Amino acid sequence: MTPTLDSVAQAAPSIAMLAAFACVAGGIWHLAKGEDKRRATLLLVMAAVLVGNVLIWTL
């Protein structure tokens, strides 16, 4: 792998975890406000998928 792709591959799990935390925060915020439960559910599912992907990448 080239050095550029190697550094991107090392950063990808960190970026995905930051995105997962943002999705959880957004999902909880939408649930707390009682606005759009479908969007909140989709954000929480997306966070779970991202965490699952990170687990697969790192194991």
N, CA, C and O atoms as a CHARMM CRD file, in Angstrom:
* protein
*
  236
    1    1 MET  N      0.84300  -1.17100   0.00000 PROA 1      0.00000
    2    1 MET  CA     0.00000   0.00000   0.00000 PROA 1      0.00000
    3    1 MET  C      0.89500   1.24400   0.00000 PROA 1      0.00000
    4    1 MET  O      1.95700   1.25700   0.62300 PROA 1      0.00000
    5    2 THR  N      0.45900   2.26700  -0.69400 PROA 2      0.00000
    6    2 THR  CA     1.25000   3.49200  -0.74700 PROA 2      0.00000
    7    2 THR  C      1.16600   4.21900   0.59300 PROA 2      0.00000
    8    2 THR  O      0.21700   4.00700   1.34800 PROA 2      0.00000
    9    3 PRO  N      2.14500   5.07500   0.90300 PROA 3      0.00000
   10    3 PRO  CA     2.11300   5.79600   2.18100 PROA 3      0.00000
   11    3 PRO  C      0.86800   6.65400   2.37100 PROA 3      0.00000
   12    3 PRO  O      0.37100   6.79900   3.48800 PROA 3      0.00000
   13    4 THR  N      0.36600   7.22200   1.27700 PROA 4      0.00000
   14    4 THR  CA    -0.84100   8.04900   1.39000 PROA 4      0.00000
   15    4 THR  C     -2.04000   7.20100   1.77700 PROA 4      0.00000
   16    4 THR  O     -2.79500   7.57800   2.67300 PROA 4      0.00000
   17    5 LEU  N     -2.22900   6.07100   1.12400 PROA 5      0.00000
   18    5 LEU  CA    -3.35100   5.19800   1.45000 PROA 5      0.00000
   19    5 LEU  C     -3.19100   4.58200   2.82400 PROA 5      0.00000
   20    5 LEU  O     -4.18400   4.32600   3.50500 PROA 5      0.00000
   21    6 ASP  N     -1.97000   4.34000   3.24200 PROA 6      0.00000
   22    6 ASP  CA    -1.72400   3.77300   4.56400 PROA 6      0.00000
   23    6 ASP  C     -2.16400   4.73800   5.65200 PROA 6      0.00000
   24    6 ASP  O     -2.75900   4.31800   6.64500 PROA 6      0.00000
   25    7 SER  N     -1.88200   6.01900   5.48400 PROA 7      0.00000
   26    7 SER  CA    -2.28700   7.00100   6.49300 PROA 7      0.00000
   27    7 SER  C     -3.80600   7.18200   6.51500 PROA 7      0.00000
   28    7 SER  O     -4.39100   7.39200   7.57700 PROA 7      0.00000
   29    8 VAL  N     -4.43700   7.10100   5.35700 PROA 8      0.00000
   30    8 VAL  CA    -5.90200   7.19300   5.30200 PROA 8      0.00000
   31    8 VAL  C     -6.52100   5.97100   5.97900 PROA 8      0.00000
   32    8 VAL  O     -7.51200   6.09400   6.69800 PROA 8      0.00000
   33    9 ALA  N     -5.94000   4.80200   5.75200 PROA 9      0.00000
   34    9 ALA  CA    -6.45900   3.58200   6.36900 PROA 9      0.00000
   35    9 ALA  C     -6.31500   3.62100   7.88500 PROA 9      0.00000
   36    9 ALA  O     -7.15000   3.06600   8.59900 PROA 9      0.00000
   37   10 GLN  N     -5.28200   4.26100   8.37800 PROA 10     0.00000
   38   10 GLN  CA    -5.11100   4.38100   9.82600 PROA 10     0.00000
   39   10 GLN  C     -6.08400   5.39200  10.42000 PROA 10     0.00000
   40   10 GLN  O     -6.50100   5.24200  11.56900 PROA 10     0.00000
   41   11 ALA  N     -6.44700   6.40400   9.67000 PROA 11     0.00000
   42   11 ALA  CA    -7.34200   7.44400  10.18100 PROA 11     0.00000
   43   11 ALA  C     -8.81900   7.06300  10.05500 PROA 11     0.00000
   44   11 ALA  O     -9.65300   7.62600  10.76400 PROA 11     0.00000
   45   12 ALA  N     -9.15700   6.13600   9.18500 PROA 12     0.00000
   46   12 ALA  CA   -10.55600   5.80900   8.91200 PROA 12     0.00000
   47   12 ALA  C    -11.32700   5.34300  10.15600 PROA 12     0.00000
   48   12 ALA  O    -12.44700   5.81100  10.35800 PROA 12     0.00000
   49   13 PRO  N    -10.79600   4.45300  10.99600 PROA 13     0.00000
   50   13 PRO  CA   -11.57200   4.05900  12.18400 PROA 13     0.00000
   51   13 PRO  C    -11.82700   5.22500  13.14700 PROA 13     0.00000
   52   13 PRO  O    -12.89400   5.29900  13.75600 PROA 13     0.00000
   53   14 SER  N    -10.87400   6.11600  13.28600 PROA 14     0.00000
   54   14 SER  CA   -11.06400   7.27100  14.17100 PROA 14     0.00000
   55   14 SER  C    -12.15700   8.19200  13.64200 PROA 14     0.00000
   56   14 SER  O    -12.99800   8.67900  14.39700 PROA 14     0.00000
   57   15 ILE  N    -12.12800   8.41600  12.35700 PROA 15     0.00000
   58   15 ILE  CA   -13.15600   9.27400  11.73900 PROA 15     0.00000
   59   15 ILE  C    -14.52500   8.62200  11.85800 PROA 15     0.00000
   60   15 ILE  O    -15.51500   9.30000  12.13000 PROA 15     0.00000
   61   16 ALA  N    -14.58500   7.31100  11.65400 PROA 16     0.00000
   62   16 ALA  CA   -15.86000   6.60000  11.75800 PROA 16     0.00000
   63   16 ALA  C    -16.40000   6.64400  13.18500 PROA 16     0.00000
   64   16 ALA  O    -17.61000   6.76400  13.37700 PROA 16     0.00000
   65   17 MET  N    -15.53000   6.55000  14.18600 PROA 17     0.00000
   66   17 MET  CA   -15.99500   6.61600  15.57400 PROA 17     0.00000
   67   17 MET  C    -16.49700   8.01600  15.91700 PROA 17     0.00000
   68   17 MET  O    -17.48700   8.15400  16.63500 PROA 17     0.00000
   69   18 LEU  N    -15.83700   9.04600  15.42000 PROA 18     0.00000
   70   18 LEU  CA   -16.32900  10.41000  15.62800 PROA 18     0.00000
   71   18 LEU  C    -17.71100  10.58200  14.99500 PROA 18     0.00000
   72   18 LEU  O    -18.59700  11.20700  15.57700 PROA 18     0.00000
   73   19 ALA  N    -17.88100  10.02300  13.80200 PROA 19     0.00000
   74   19 ALA  CA   -19.18100  10.08700  13.13500 PROA 19     0.00000
   75   19 ALA  C    -20.23600   9.31500  13.92900 PROA 19     0.00000
   76   19 ALA  O    -21.38700   9.74500  14.01600 PROA 19     0.00000
   77   20 ALA  N    -19.84600   8.17600  14.50900 PROA 20     0.00000
   78   20 ALA  CA   -20.79000   7.38800  15.29800 PROA 20     0.00000
   79   20 ALA  C    -21.23600   8.17000  16.53700 PROA 20     0.00000
   80   20 ALA  O    -22.41900   8.17700  16.87900 PROA 20     0.00000
   81   21 PHE  N    -20.28400   8.82700  17.20700 PROA 21     0.00000
   82   21 PHE  CA   -20.65500   9.63800  18.38000 PROA 21     0.00000
   83   21 PHE  C    -21.58300  10.78100  17.98600 PROA 21     0.00000
   84   21 PHE  O    -22.52000  11.10300  18.71600 PROA 21     0.00000
   85   22 ALA  N    -21.32700  11.38900  16.83900 PROA 22     0.00000
   86   22 ALA  CA   -22.19800  12.46700  16.36500 PROA 22     0.00000
   87   22 ALA  C    -23.58900  11.93300  16.04200 PROA 22     0.00000
   88   22 ALA  O    -24.58200  12.60400  16.32400 PROA 22     0.00000
   89   23 CYS  N    -23.68100  10.75300  15.46400 PROA 23     0.00000
   90   23 CYS  CA   -24.97700  10.15600  15.14200 PROA 23     0.00000
   91   23 CYS  C    -25.75500   9.81400  16.41300 PROA 23     0.00000
   92   23 CYS  O    -26.96600  10.02200  16.47900 PROA 23     0.00000
   93   24 VAL  N    -25.05700   9.29000  17.41700 PROA 24     0.00000
   94   24 VAL  CA   -25.73000   8.99100  18.69100 PROA 24     0.00000
   95   24 VAL  C    -26.24800  10.27500  19.32000 PROA 24     0.00000
   96   24 VAL  O    -27.38400  10.32400  19.79000 PROA 24     0.00000
   97   25 ALA  N    -25.42100  11.31400  19.33000 PROA 25     0.00000
   98   25 ALA  CA   -25.84800  12.59500  19.90600 PROA 25     0.00000
   99   25 ALA  C    -27.05600  13.15300  19.15400 PROA 25     0.00000
  100   25 ALA  O    -28.00800  13.63400  19.76800 PROA 25     0.00000
  101   26 GLY  N    -27.01500  13.08700  17.84000 PROA 26     0.00000
  102   26 GLY  CA   -28.14600  13.57900  17.05500 PROA 26     0.00000
  103   26 GLY  C    -29.39900  12.75000  17.26500 PROA 26     0.00000
  104   26 GLY  O    -30.50000  13.29600  17.33900 PROA 26     0.00000
  105   27 GLY  N    -29.24300  11.43800  17.36200 PROA 27     0.00000
  106   27 GLY  CA   -30.40300  10.58200  17.60100 PROA 27     0.00000
  107   27 GLY  C    -31.03700  10.83700  18.95800 PROA 27     0.00000
  108   27 GLY  O    -32.26100  10.89200  19.08100 PROA 27     0.00000
  109   28 ILE  N    -30.20700  10.99300  19.96600 PROA 28     0.00000
  110   28 ILE  CA   -30.73500  11.28300  21.31100 PROA 28     0.00000
  111   28 ILE  C    -31.39000  12.66000  21.33800 PROA 28     0.00000
  112   28 ILE  O    -32.43000  12.84900  21.96900 PROA 28     0.00000
  113   29 TRP  N    -30.78100  13.61100  20.65400 PROA 29     0.00000
  114   29 TRP  CA   -31.34800  14.95800  20.62000 PROA 29     0.00000
  115   29 TRP  C    -32.73300  14.95700  19.95600 PROA 29     0.00000
  116   29 TRP  O    -33.66000  15.60600  20.44200 PROA 29     0.00000
  117   30 HSD  N    -32.86300  14.22700  18.85100 PROA 30     0.00000
  118   30 HSD  CA   -34.15600  14.15300  18.16600 PROA 30     0.00000
  119   30 HSD  C    -35.19300  13.42800  19.03600 PROA 30     0.00000
  120   30 HSD  O    -36.35900  13.82000  19.06700 PROA 30     0.00000
  121   31 LEU  N    -34.77100  12.38400  19.73400 PROA 31     0.00000
  122   31 LEU  CA   -35.71100  11.69100  20.62000 PROA 31     0.00000
  123   31 LEU  C    -36.13500  12.57600  21.78100 PROA 31     0.00000
  124   31 LEU  O    -37.30300  12.57600  22.16900 PROA 31     0.00000
  125   32 ALA  N    -35.19100  13.33300  22.33700 PROA 32     0.00000
  126   32 ALA  CA   -35.50700  14.20300  23.47700 PROA 32     0.00000
  127   32 ALA  C    -36.47100  15.30800  23.08300 PROA 32     0.00000
  128   32 ALA  O    -37.36000  15.66700  23.85600 PROA 32     0.00000
  129   33 LYS  N    -36.30200  15.84500  21.89400 PROA 33     0.00000
  130   33 LYS  CA   -37.20200  16.90200  21.43900 PROA 33     0.00000
  131   33 LYS  C    -38.54000  16.33900  20.96700 PROA 33     0.00000
  132   33 LYS  O    -39.52100  17.07300  20.84300 PROA 33     0.00000
  133   34 GLY  N    -38.57500  15.03800  20.70600 PROA 34     0.00000
  134   34 GLY  CA   -39.81100  14.41300  20.24900 PROA 34     0.00000
  135   34 GLY  C    -40.19900  14.80500  18.83800 PROA 34     0.00000
  136   34 GLY  O    -41.36600  14.70000  18.45800 PROA 34     0.00000
  137   35 GLU  N    -39.23100  15.25400  18.06300 PROA 35     0.00000
  138   35 GLU  CA   -39.53200  15.74200  16.71600 PROA 35     0.00000
  139   35 GLU  C    -39.79700  14.60700  15.72800 PROA 35     0.00000
  140   35 GLU  O    -40.94200  14.33500  15.36600 PROA 35     0.00000
  141   36 ASP  N    -38.74800  13.96900  15.31200 PROA 36     0.00000
  142   36 ASP  CA   -38.83000  13.01200  14.22100 PROA 36     0.00000
  143   36 ASP  C    -38.25200  11.68400  14.69500 PROA 36     0.00000
  144   36 ASP  O    -37.03900  11.47900  14.66100 PROA 36     0.00000
  145   37 LYS  N    -39.12300  10.78800  15.13600 PROA 37     0.00000
  146   37 LYS  CA   -38.64900   9.52700  15.70400 PROA 37     0.00000
  147   37 LYS  C    -38.02100   8.62600  14.65000 PROA 37     0.00000
  148   37 LYS  O    -37.11900   7.84700  14.95900 PROA 37     0.00000
  149   38 ARG  N    -38.48100   8.72400  13.42800 PROA 38     0.00000
  150   38 ARG  CA   -37.89200   7.89600  12.37300 PROA 38     0.00000
  151   38 ARG  C    -36.45400   8.31900  12.10100 PROA 38     0.00000
  152   38 ARG  O    -35.57200   7.47500  11.94700 PROA 38     0.00000
  153   39 ARG  N    -36.22200   9.62200  12.04200 PROA 39     0.00000
  154   39 ARG  CA   -34.86800  10.11900  11.82400 PROA 39     0.00000
  155   39 ARG  C    -33.96200   9.75700  13.00300 PROA 39     0.00000
  156   39 ARG  O    -32.80500   9.38900  12.80300 PROA 39     0.00000
  157   40 ALA  N    -34.47800   9.85900  14.21900 PROA 40     0.00000
  158   40 ALA  CA   -33.69900   9.49800  15.40000 PROA 40     0.00000
  159   40 ALA  C    -33.31900   8.02500  15.36700 PROA 40     0.00000
  160   40 ALA  O    -32.18400   7.66300  15.67700 PROA 40     0.00000
  161   41 THR  N    -34.26100   7.18600  14.99500 PROA 41     0.00000
  162   41 THR  CA   -33.98300   5.75100  14.91000 PROA 41     0.00000
  163   41 THR  C    -32.93700   5.45500  13.84500 PROA 41     0.00000
  164   41 THR  O    -32.03800   4.64200  14.06100 PROA 41     0.00000
  165   42 LEU  N    -33.05000   6.10800  12.70400 PROA 42     0.00000
  166   42 LEU  CA   -32.07900   5.89700  11.62900 PROA 42     0.00000
  167   42 LEU  C    -30.67900   6.36300  12.03800 PROA 42     0.00000
  168   42 LEU  O    -29.68800   5.72200  11.68700 PROA 42     0.00000
  169   43 LEU  N    -30.59000   7.46600  12.77400 PROA 43     0.00000
  170   43 LEU  CA   -29.28800   7.93000  13.25100 PROA 43     0.00000
  171   43 LEU  C    -28.67300   6.92300  14.22200 PROA 43     0.00000
  172   43 LEU  O    -27.47400   6.65300  14.15500 PROA 43     0.00000
  173   44 LEU  N    -29.48000   6.37100  15.11500 PROA 44     0.00000
  174   44 LEU  CA   -28.95900   5.39900  16.07400 PROA 44     0.00000
  175   44 LEU  C    -28.54900   4.09600  15.38400 PROA 44     0.00000
  176   44 LEU  O    -27.55100   3.47900  15.75800 PROA 44     0.00000
  177   45 VAL  N    -29.31100   3.68400  14.38800 PROA 45     0.00000
  178   45 VAL  CA   -28.93800   2.48600  13.62000 PROA 45     0.00000
  179   45 VAL  C    -27.65200   2.73600  12.84500 PROA 45     0.00000
  180   45 VAL  O    -26.78800   1.86300  12.77000 PROA 45     0.00000
  181   46 MET  N    -27.52400   3.92100  12.27300 PROA 46     0.00000
  182   46 MET  CA   -26.31000   4.25100  11.54200 PROA 46     0.00000
  183   46 MET  C    -25.09500   4.24500  12.46700 PROA 46     0.00000
  184   46 MET  O    -24.01700   3.79900  12.07300 PROA 46     0.00000
  185   47 ALA  N    -25.26200   4.73400  13.68300 PROA 47     0.00000
  186   47 ALA  CA   -24.16500   4.71300  14.65100 PROA 47     0.00000
  187   47 ALA  C    -23.76700   3.27300  14.96800 PROA 47     0.00000
  188   47 ALA  O    -22.57900   2.96600  15.06400 PROA 47     0.00000
  189   48 ALA  N    -24.74700   2.39300  15.13000 PROA 48     0.00000
  190   48 ALA  CA   -24.44900   0.99300  15.42200 PROA 48     0.00000
  191   48 ALA  C    -23.70800   0.33500  14.25400 PROA 48     0.00000
  192   48 ALA  O    -22.79400  -0.46200  14.46900 PROA 48     0.00000
  193   49 VAL  N    -24.09500   0.66200  13.03600 PROA 49     0.00000
  194   49 VAL  CA   -23.41900   0.11000  11.85700 PROA 49     0.00000
  195   49 VAL  C    -21.97900   0.61200  11.78500 PROA 49     0.00000
  196   49 VAL  O    -21.06800  -0.15900  11.48300 PROA 49     0.00000
  197   50 LEU  N    -21.77100   1.89000  12.05800 PROA 50     0.00000
  198   50 LEU  CA   -20.41500   2.43100  12.03700 PROA 50     0.00000
  199   50 LEU  C    -19.53400   1.77300  13.08800 PROA 50     0.00000
  200   50 LEU  O    -18.38100   1.44100  12.81200 PROA 50     0.00000
  201   51 VAL  N    -20.06200   1.58300  14.28600 PROA 51     0.00000
  202   51 VAL  CA   -19.28300   0.92000  15.34000 PROA 51     0.00000
  203   51 VAL  C    -18.98600  -0.52400  14.93400 PROA 51     0.00000
  204   51 VAL  O    -17.88100  -1.01800  15.15800 PROA 51     0.00000
  205   52 GLY  N    -19.95300  -1.18600  14.34800 PROA 52     0.00000
  206   52 GLY  CA   -19.72300  -2.54000  13.86000 PROA 52     0.00000
  207   52 GLY  C    -18.63600  -2.60300  12.80400 PROA 52     0.00000
  208   52 GLY  O    -17.81000  -3.51600  12.80900 PROA 52     0.00000
  209   53 ASN  N    -18.63300  -1.63200  11.89700 PROA 53     0.00000
  210   53 ASN  CA   -17.58900  -1.57700  10.87500 PROA 53     0.00000
  211   53 ASN  C    -16.21400  -1.35900  11.50400 PROA 53     0.00000
  212   53 ASN  O    -15.23800  -1.98300  11.09000 PROA 53     0.00000
  213   54 VAL  N    -16.13500  -0.49500  12.48300 PROA 54     0.00000
  214   54 VAL  CA   -14.85300  -0.24400  13.13800 PROA 54     0.00000
  215   54 VAL  C    -14.37200  -1.52100  13.83900 PROA 54     0.00000
  216   54 VAL  O    -13.18300  -1.83900  13.80800 PROA 54     0.00000
  217   55 LEU  N    -15.28100  -2.23300  14.45800 PROA 55     0.00000
  218   55 LEU  CA   -14.89500  -3.48800  15.10900 PROA 55     0.00000
  219   55 LEU  C    -14.36200  -4.49200  14.09000 PROA 55     0.00000
  220   55 LEU  O    -13.38300  -5.18700  14.35900 PROA 55     0.00000
  221   56 ILE  N    -14.98800  -4.57100  12.94100 PROA 56     0.00000
  222   56 ILE  CA   -14.52200  -5.47300  11.89600 PROA 56     0.00000
  223   56 ILE  C    -13.15900  -5.05500  11.38400 PROA 56     0.00000
  224   56 ILE  O    -12.29300  -5.90100  11.16400 PROA 56     0.00000
  225   57 TRP  N    -12.95400  -3.74200  11.18900 PROA 57     0.00000
  226   57 TRP  CA   -11.68300  -3.24400  10.66700 PROA 57     0.00000
  227   57 TRP  C    -10.53500  -3.49800  11.62900 PROA 57     0.00000
  228   57 TRP  O     -9.41200  -3.76900  11.20400 PROA 57     0.00000
  229   58 THR  N    -10.81200  -3.41200  12.92200 PROA 58     0.00000
  230   58 THR  CA    -9.71600  -3.47500  13.89300 PROA 58     0.00000
  231   58 THR  C     -9.43500  -4.88500  14.39600 PROA 58     0.00000
  232   58 THR  O     -8.39300  -5.11000  15.01100 PROA 58     0.00000
  233   59 LEU  N    -10.32200  -5.83400  14.16000 PROA 59     0.00000
  234   59 LEU  CA   -10.08000  -7.18100  14.65700 PROA 59     0.00000
  235   59 LEU  C     -9.44600  -8.06600  13.63500 PROA 59     0.00000
  236   59 LEU  O     -9.18100  -9.23600  13.91000 PROA 59     0.00000
